[in-house]
Amino acid sequence: MKDNINNNNSNRKNANNKMVSNHTPKEEQYIGPYRLEKTLGKGQTGLVKLGVHCITNRKVAIKIVNREKLSESVLQKVEREIAIMKLIEHPNVLGLFDVYDNKKFLYLVLEHVSGGELFDYLVRKGRLTPKEARRFFRQIISALDFCHKHCICHRDLKPENLLLDEKHNIRVADFGMASLQPEGSMLETSCGSPHYACPEVIRVKICK
């Protein structure tokens, strides 16, 4: 478990002058030491682009959040996601390496995994062998057990939020719905994806 942090900007790096603002298609954009390349995807809170370290060539995924296009409540969720991810260090949880920001954008430097979503993998394969299913399940349970022992509830676990690396190891991702719950407290909020959420969450019943 990483050291506790306050939910503020004191440990973030300024992104001013790190990114080319007026550019042509041939010009390169940088966030800190990372060169921005192709777009990997787009979520509800921002665009995700491939980043390559200009010295080591290490690949990362950089989530770009435009503050001006999001409501205050959504921005608070992003800040909460950052705070929670900074607390977690586990081989089966997607890593957050760094955060850059300026007045307009937040840049989350995330671990890059090349295997895509478990959902797409299941669609392609049709079914898993018992051995493969057990392996995935062990890794998911290991990650969730770690989170729960540190009072972190993911609250939106689904195949779309489970990523695979090049060796088909699980990475639990997307902590946008996650909550820090003190030991002994109960959850009372209906959230997550209806097709995957448990009945007590859908019914807004108090639960752990």
PDB file of C-alpha atoms in Angstrom:
ATOM      1  CA  MET A   1       0.000   0.000   0.000  1.00  0.00           C
ATOM      2  CA  LYS A   2       1.383   3.397  -0.922  1.00  0.00           C
ATOM      3  CA  ASP A   3       1.626   6.194   1.626  1.00  0.00           C
ATOM      4  CA  ASN A   4      -1.599   8.121   2.216  1.00  0.00           C
ATOM      5  CA  ILE A   5      -1.907  11.357   0.291  1.00  0.00           C
ATOM      6  CA  ASN A   6      -4.112  14.397   0.540  1.00  0.00           C
ATOM      7  CA  ASN A   7      -6.485  15.045  -2.328  1.00  0.00           C
ATOM      8  CA  ASN A   8      -4.743  18.179  -3.557  1.00  0.00           C
ATOM      9  CA  ASN A   9      -2.394  19.356  -6.270  1.00  0.00           C
ATOM     10  CA  SER A  10       0.762  19.681  -4.158  1.00  0.00           C
ATOM     11  CA  ASN A  11       2.419  16.569  -5.591  1.00  0.00           C
ATOM     12  CA  ARG A  12       1.523  17.170  -9.215  1.00  0.00           C
ATOM     13  CA  LYS A  13       3.772  18.389 -11.969  1.00  0.00           C
ATOM     14  CA  ASN A  14       2.864  21.464 -13.955  1.00  0.00           C
ATOM     15  CA  ALA A  15       2.070  20.742 -17.584  1.00  0.00           C
ATOM     16  CA  ASN A  16       2.495  24.315 -18.789  1.00  0.00           C
ATOM     17  CA  ASN A  17       4.867  24.534 -21.733  1.00  0.00           C
ATOM     18  CA  LYS A  18       5.059  20.745 -21.817  1.00  0.00           C
ATOM     19  CA  MET A  19       2.565  20.382 -24.606  1.00  0.00           C
ATOM     20  CA  VAL A  20       2.554  22.129 -27.983  1.00  0.00           C
ATOM     21  CA  SER A  21      -0.681  24.113 -28.219  1.00  0.00           C
ATOM     22  CA  ASN A  22      -0.633  25.446 -31.780  1.00  0.00           C
ATOM     23  CA  HIS A  23       0.592  22.558 -33.869  1.00  0.00           C
ATOM     24  CA  THR A  24       0.559  21.092 -37.323  1.00  0.00           C
ATOM     25  CA  PRO A  25       0.122  17.332 -37.888  1.00  0.00           C
ATOM     26  CA  LYS A  26       3.913  16.940 -38.205  1.00  0.00           C
ATOM     27  CA  GLU A  27       4.735  18.606 -34.880  1.00  0.00           C
ATOM     28  CA  GLU A  28       5.118  16.457 -31.781  1.00  0.00           C
ATOM     29  CA  GLN A  29       3.314  16.955 -28.494  1.00  0.00           C
ATOM     30  CA  TYR A  30       4.863  16.188 -25.107  1.00  0.00           C
ATOM     31  CA  ILE A  31       3.556  15.779 -21.584  1.00  0.00           C
ATOM     32  CA  GLY A  32       6.616  15.919 -19.362  1.00  0.00           C
ATOM     33  CA  PRO A  33       9.079  13.403 -20.868  1.00  0.00           C
ATOM     34  CA  TYR A  34       6.352  11.555 -22.787  1.00  0.00           C
ATOM     35  CA  ARG A  35       5.704  12.035 -26.492  1.00  0.00           C
ATOM     36  CA  LEU A  36       2.018  11.728 -27.372  1.00  0.00           C
ATOM     37  CA  GLU A  37       1.218   9.302 -30.170  1.00  0.00           C
ATOM     38  CA  LYS A  38      -1.929   7.506 -31.364  1.00  0.00           C
ATOM     39  CA  THR A  39      -5.299   7.630 -29.629  1.00  0.00           C
ATOM     40  CA  LEU A  40      -6.028   4.436 -27.692  1.00  0.00           C
ATOM     41  CA  GLY A  41      -9.600   5.175 -26.740  1.00  0.00           C
ATOM     42  CA  LYS A  42     -12.135   7.651 -25.436  1.00  0.00           C
ATOM     43  CA  GLY A  43     -14.068   7.444 -22.184  1.00  0.00           C
ATOM     44  CA  GLN A  44     -16.682   9.516 -20.405  1.00  0.00           C
ATOM     45  CA  THR A  45     -14.125  11.783 -18.775  1.00  0.00           C
ATOM     46  CA  GLY A  46     -11.410  12.050 -21.390  1.00  0.00           C
ATOM     47  CA  LEU A  47      -9.290  10.890 -24.278  1.00  0.00           C
ATOM     48  CA  VAL A  48      -6.585   8.243 -23.807  1.00  0.00           C
ATOM     49  CA  LYS A  49      -3.446   8.466 -25.935  1.00  0.00           C
ATOM     50  CA  LEU A  50      -0.319   6.374 -26.174  1.00  0.00           C
ATOM     51  CA  GLY A  51       2.700   8.050 -24.612  1.00  0.00           C
ATOM     52  CA  VAL A  52       6.345   7.100 -25.229  1.00  0.00           C
ATOM     53  CA  HIS A  53       9.151   8.198 -22.904  1.00  0.00           C
ATOM     54  CA  CYS A  54      11.610  10.235 -24.960  1.00  0.00           C
ATOM     55  CA  ILE A  55      14.669   8.590 -23.325  1.00  0.00           C
ATOM     56  CA  THR A  56      13.677   5.077 -22.238  1.00  0.00           C
ATOM     57  CA  ASN A  57      10.967   4.481 -24.892  1.00  0.00           C
ATOM     58  CA  ARG A  58       8.701   3.104 -22.163  1.00  0.00           C
ATOM     59  CA  LYS A  59       5.082   3.101 -23.310  1.00  0.00           C
ATOM     60  CA  VAL A  60       2.331   4.520 -21.108  1.00  0.00           C
ATOM     61  CA  ALA A  61      -1.325   5.407 -21.524  1.00  0.00           C
ATOM     62  CA  ILE A  62      -2.041   9.097 -20.948  1.00  0.00           C
ATOM     63  CA  LYS A  63      -5.597  10.010 -20.019  1.00  0.00           C
ATOM     64  CA  ILE A  64      -6.322  13.620 -20.975  1.00  0.00           C
ATOM     65  CA  VAL A  65      -9.119  15.247 -18.982  1.00  0.00           C
ATOM     66  CA  ASN A  66     -10.459  18.618 -20.166  1.00  0.00           C
ATOM     67  CA  ARG A  67     -11.568  20.454 -17.029  1.00  0.00           C
ATOM     68  CA  GLU A  68     -13.657  22.945 -19.024  1.00  0.00           C
ATOM     69  CA  LYS A  69     -15.890  20.246 -20.528  1.00  0.00           C
ATOM     70  CA  LEU A  70     -16.777  18.482 -17.283  1.00  0.00           C
ATOM     71  CA  SER A  71     -19.161  19.420 -14.496  1.00  0.00           C
ATOM     72  CA  GLU A  72     -17.876  20.063 -10.997  1.00  0.00           C
ATOM     73  CA  SER A  73     -19.312  16.759  -9.762  1.00  0.00           C
ATOM     74  CA  VAL A  74     -17.555  14.782 -12.515  1.00  0.00           C
ATOM     75  CA  LEU A  75     -14.271  16.579 -11.815  1.00  0.00           C
ATOM     76  CA  GLN A  76     -14.618  15.608  -8.168  1.00  0.00           C
ATOM     77  CA  LYS A  77     -14.973  11.969  -9.254  1.00  0.00           C
ATOM     78  CA  VAL A  78     -11.792  12.270 -11.330  1.00  0.00           C
ATOM     79  CA  GLU A  79      -9.943  13.765  -8.356  1.00  0.00           C
ATOM     80  CA  ARG A  80     -11.218  10.927  -6.160  1.00  0.00           C
ATOM     81  CA  GLU A  81     -10.089   8.365  -8.745  1.00  0.00           C
ATOM     82  CA  ILE A  82      -6.597   9.894  -8.763  1.00  0.00           C
ATOM     83  CA  ALA A  83      -6.410   9.918  -4.962  1.00  0.00           C
ATOM     84  CA  ILE A  84      -7.501   6.276  -4.705  1.00  0.00           C
ATOM     85  CA  MET A  85      -5.214   5.017  -7.482  1.00  0.00           C
ATOM     86  CA  LYS A  86      -2.238   6.687  -5.813  1.00  0.00           C
ATOM     87  CA  LEU A  87      -2.930   4.546  -2.756  1.00  0.00           C
ATOM     88  CA  ILE A  88      -2.840   1.226  -4.624  1.00  0.00           C
ATOM     89  CA  GLU A  89       0.215  -0.762  -5.649  1.00  0.00           C
ATOM     90  CA  HIS A  90      -0.683  -4.290  -6.743  1.00  0.00           C
ATOM     91  CA  PRO A  91       0.406  -6.378  -9.768  1.00  0.00           C
ATOM     92  CA  ASN A  92      -3.202  -6.854 -10.892  1.00  0.00           C
ATOM     93  CA  VAL A  93      -4.312  -3.227 -10.554  1.00  0.00           C
ATOM     94  CA  LEU A  94      -3.568  -0.729 -13.334  1.00  0.00           C
ATOM     95  CA  GLY A  95      -0.759   1.544 -12.157  1.00  0.00           C
ATOM     96  CA  LEU A  96      -0.895   5.332 -12.003  1.00  0.00           C
ATOM     97  CA  PHE A  97       2.654   6.613 -12.519  1.00  0.00           C
ATOM     98  CA  ASP A  98       2.261  10.380 -12.569  1.00  0.00           C
ATOM     99  CA  VAL A  99      -0.147  13.304 -12.817  1.00  0.00           C
ATOM    100  CA  TYR A 100       0.470  16.537 -14.719  1.00  0.00           C
ATOM    101  CA  ASP A 101      -1.928  19.458 -14.804  1.00  0.00           C
ATOM    102  CA  ASN A 102      -2.492  23.011 -15.931  1.00  0.00           C
ATOM    103  CA  LYS A 103      -5.495  25.346 -15.868  1.00  0.00           C
ATOM    104  CA  LYS A 104      -7.338  23.483 -18.630  1.00  0.00           C
ATOM    105  CA  PHE A 105      -6.196  19.857 -18.568  1.00  0.00           C
ATOM    106  CA  LEU A 106      -5.352  16.989 -16.248  1.00  0.00           C
ATOM    107  CA  TYR A 107      -2.953  14.356 -17.605  1.00  0.00           C
ATOM    108  CA  LEU A 108      -2.967  10.950 -15.902  1.00  0.00           C
ATOM    109  CA  VAL A 109       0.090   8.871 -16.819  1.00  0.00           C
ATOM    110  CA  LEU A 110      -1.105   5.270 -16.545  1.00  0.00           C
ATOM    111  CA  GLU A 111       0.397   1.846 -17.071  1.00  0.00           C
ATOM    112  CA  HIS A 112       0.017   0.751 -20.701  1.00  0.00           C
ATOM    113  CA  VAL A 113      -1.304  -2.767 -21.245  1.00  0.00           C
ATOM    114  CA  SER A 114      -1.591  -4.061 -24.790  1.00  0.00           C
ATOM    115  CA  GLY A 115      -4.059  -6.932 -24.435  1.00  0.00           C
ATOM    116  CA  GLY A 116      -7.232  -4.849 -24.419  1.00  0.00           C
ATOM    117  CA  GLU A 117     -10.393  -5.478 -22.409  1.00  0.00           C
ATOM    118  CA  LEU A 118     -11.343  -8.854 -20.999  1.00  0.00           C
ATOM    119  CA  PHE A 119     -14.783  -8.250 -22.552  1.00  0.00           C
ATOM    120  CA  ASP A 120     -13.347  -8.153 -26.086  1.00  0.00           C
ATOM    121  CA  TYR A 121     -11.172 -11.177 -25.320  1.00  0.00           C
ATOM    122  CA  LEU A 122     -14.255 -13.145 -24.241  1.00  0.00           C
ATOM    123  CA  VAL A 123     -16.149 -12.097 -27.366  1.00  0.00           C
ATOM    124  CA  ARG A 124     -13.282 -13.275 -29.590  1.00  0.00           C
ATOM    125  CA  LYS A 125     -12.800 -16.607 -27.817  1.00  0.00           C
ATOM    126  CA  GLY A 126     -16.429 -17.415 -27.103  1.00  0.00           C
ATOM    127  CA  ARG A 127     -15.508 -19.309 -23.939  1.00  0.00           C
ATOM    128  CA  LEU A 128     -12.578 -19.800 -21.594  1.00  0.00           C
ATOM    129  CA  THR A 129     -10.976 -23.076 -20.651  1.00  0.00           C
ATOM    130  CA  PRO A 130     -11.423 -23.974 -16.955  1.00  0.00           C
ATOM    131  CA  LYS A 131      -7.692 -23.423 -16.408  1.00  0.00           C
ATOM    132  CA  GLU A 132      -7.765 -19.953 -17.956  1.00  0.00           C
ATOM    133  CA  ALA A 133     -10.946 -18.983 -16.093  1.00  0.00           C
ATOM    134  CA  ARG A 134      -9.400 -20.033 -12.776  1.00  0.00           C
ATOM    135  CA  ARG A 135      -6.258 -18.024 -13.529  1.00  0.00           C
ATOM    136  CA  PHE A 136      -8.242 -14.866 -14.318  1.00  0.00           C
ATOM    137  CA  PHE A 137     -10.454 -15.370 -11.275  1.00  0.00           C
ATOM    138  CA  ARG A 138      -7.483 -15.759  -8.912  1.00  0.00           C
ATOM    139  CA  GLN A 139      -5.943 -12.519 -10.182  1.00  0.00           C
ATOM    140  CA  ILE A 140      -9.218 -10.584  -9.919  1.00  0.00           C
ATOM    141  CA  ILE A 141      -9.834 -11.850  -6.382  1.00  0.00           C
ATOM    142  CA  SER A 142      -6.250 -11.015  -5.384  1.00  0.00           C
ATOM    143  CA  ALA A 143      -6.655  -7.417  -6.589  1.00  0.00           C
ATOM    144  CA  LEU A 144     -10.068  -6.954  -4.965  1.00  0.00           C
ATOM    145  CA  ASP A 145      -8.946  -8.532  -1.704  1.00  0.00           C
ATOM    146  CA  PHE A 146      -6.043  -6.077  -1.567  1.00  0.00           C
ATOM    147  CA  CYS A 147      -8.389  -3.138  -2.207  1.00  0.00           C
ATOM    148  CA  HIS A 148     -10.940  -4.285   0.370  1.00  0.00           C
ATOM    149  CA  LYS A 149      -8.258  -4.787   3.022  1.00  0.00           C
ATOM    150  CA  HIS A 150      -7.359  -1.133   2.493  1.00  0.00           C
ATOM    151  CA  CYS A 151     -11.000   0.035   2.614  1.00  0.00           C
ATOM    152  CA  ILE A 152     -11.270   0.658  -1.145  1.00  0.00           C
ATOM    153  CA  CYS A 153     -14.485  -0.429  -2.903  1.00  0.00           C
ATOM    154  CA  HIS A 154     -14.290  -0.482  -6.717  1.00  0.00           C
ATOM    155  CA  ARG A 155     -18.100  -0.482  -7.255  1.00  0.00           C
ATOM    156  CA  ASP A 156     -17.989  -0.914 -11.036  1.00  0.00           C
ATOM    157  CA  LEU A 157     -16.330  -4.255 -11.665  1.00  0.00           C
ATOM    158  CA  LYS A 158     -17.113  -5.650 -15.131  1.00  0.00           C
ATOM    159  CA  PRO A 159     -15.220  -7.243 -18.056  1.00  0.00           C
ATOM    160  CA  GLU A 160     -14.883  -3.835 -19.735  1.00  0.00           C
ATOM    161  CA  ASN A 161     -12.916  -2.579 -16.707  1.00  0.00           C
ATOM    162  CA  LEU A 162     -10.598  -5.584 -16.595  1.00  0.00           C
ATOM    163  CA  LEU A 163      -7.615  -5.141 -18.914  1.00  0.00           C
ATOM    164  CA  LEU A 164      -5.060  -7.685 -20.102  1.00  0.00           C
ATOM    165  CA  ASP A 165      -1.335  -7.239 -20.557  1.00  0.00           C
ATOM    166  CA  GLU A 166       0.712  -8.939 -23.271  1.00  0.00           C
ATOM    167  CA  LYS A 167       0.891 -12.132 -21.164  1.00  0.00           C
ATOM    168  CA  HIS A 168      -2.845 -12.080 -20.445  1.00  0.00           C
ATOM    169  CA  ASN A 169      -2.473 -11.007 -16.834  1.00  0.00           C
ATOM    170  CA  ILE A 170      -5.394  -9.052 -15.374  1.00  0.00           C
ATOM    171  CA  ARG A 171      -5.287  -5.343 -14.532  1.00  0.00           C
ATOM    172  CA  VAL A 172      -8.288  -3.934 -12.676  1.00  0.00           C
ATOM    173  CA  ALA A 173      -8.918  -0.459 -14.113  1.00  0.00           C
ATOM    174  CA  ASP A 174     -11.315   2.506 -13.934  1.00  0.00           C
ATOM    175  CA  PHE A 175     -11.680   3.549 -10.308  1.00  0.00           C
ATOM    176  CA  GLY A 176     -14.034   6.397 -11.222  1.00  0.00           C
ATOM    177  CA  MET A 177     -16.839   4.900  -9.111  1.00  0.00           C
ATOM    178  CA  ALA A 178     -14.556   3.737  -6.306  1.00  0.00           C
ATOM    179  CA  SER A 179     -15.048   4.757  -2.706  1.00  0.00           C
ATOM    180  CA  LEU A 180     -12.889   4.846   0.404  1.00  0.00           C
ATOM    181  CA  GLN A 181     -14.977   3.198   3.120  1.00  0.00           C
ATOM    182  CA  PRO A 182     -13.802   3.223   6.750  1.00  0.00           C
ATOM    183  CA  GLU A 183     -13.848  -0.213   8.341  1.00  0.00           C
ATOM    184  CA  GLY A 184     -17.306  -1.033   9.680  1.00  0.00           C
ATOM    185  CA  SER A 185     -19.132   1.541   7.536  1.00  0.00           C
ATOM    186  CA  MET A 186     -21.765   0.630   4.959  1.00  0.00           C
ATOM    187  CA  LEU A 187     -22.412   1.717   1.364  1.00  0.00           C
ATOM    188  CA  GLU A 188     -25.742   3.387   0.603  1.00  0.00           C
ATOM    189  CA  THR A 189     -25.302   4.665  -2.966  1.00  0.00           C
ATOM    190  CA  SER A 190     -26.691   3.097  -6.133  1.00  0.00           C
ATOM    191  CA  CYS A 191     -23.915   3.188  -8.723  1.00  0.00           C
ATOM    192  CA  GLY A 192     -22.028   1.132 -11.273  1.00  0.00           C
ATOM    193  CA  SER A 193     -23.340  -0.571 -14.414  1.00  0.00           C
ATOM    194  CA  PRO A 194     -26.892  -1.977 -14.019  1.00  0.00           C
ATOM    195  CA  HIS A 195     -26.176  -5.140 -16.030  1.00  0.00           C
ATOM    196  CA  TYR A 196     -23.342  -6.086 -13.669  1.00  0.00           C
ATOM    197  CA  ALA A 197     -24.314  -4.553 -10.322  1.00  0.00           C
ATOM    198  CA  CYS A 198     -25.557  -6.788  -7.514  1.00  0.00           C
ATOM    199  CA  PRO A 199     -29.272  -6.587  -6.569  1.00  0.00           C
ATOM    200  CA  GLU A 200     -28.713  -4.795  -3.251  1.00  0.00           C
ATOM    201  CA  VAL A 201     -26.855  -1.973  -5.028  1.00  0.00           C
ATOM    202  CA  ILE A 202     -29.584  -1.587  -7.663  1.00  0.00           C
ATOM    203  CA  ARG A 203     -32.223  -1.503  -4.902  1.00  0.00           C
ATOM    204  CA  VAL A 204     -30.174   1.093  -2.967  1.00  0.00           C
ATOM    205  CA  LYS A 205     -29.987  -1.147   0.078  1.00  0.00           C
ATOM    206  CA  ILE A 206     -27.278  -0.675   2.682  1.00  0.00           C
ATOM    207  CA  CYS A 207     -24.428  -3.065   1.924  1.00  0.00           C
ATOM    208  CA  LYS A 208     -20.729  -3.673   2.448  1.00  0.00           C
TER     209      LYS A 208
END
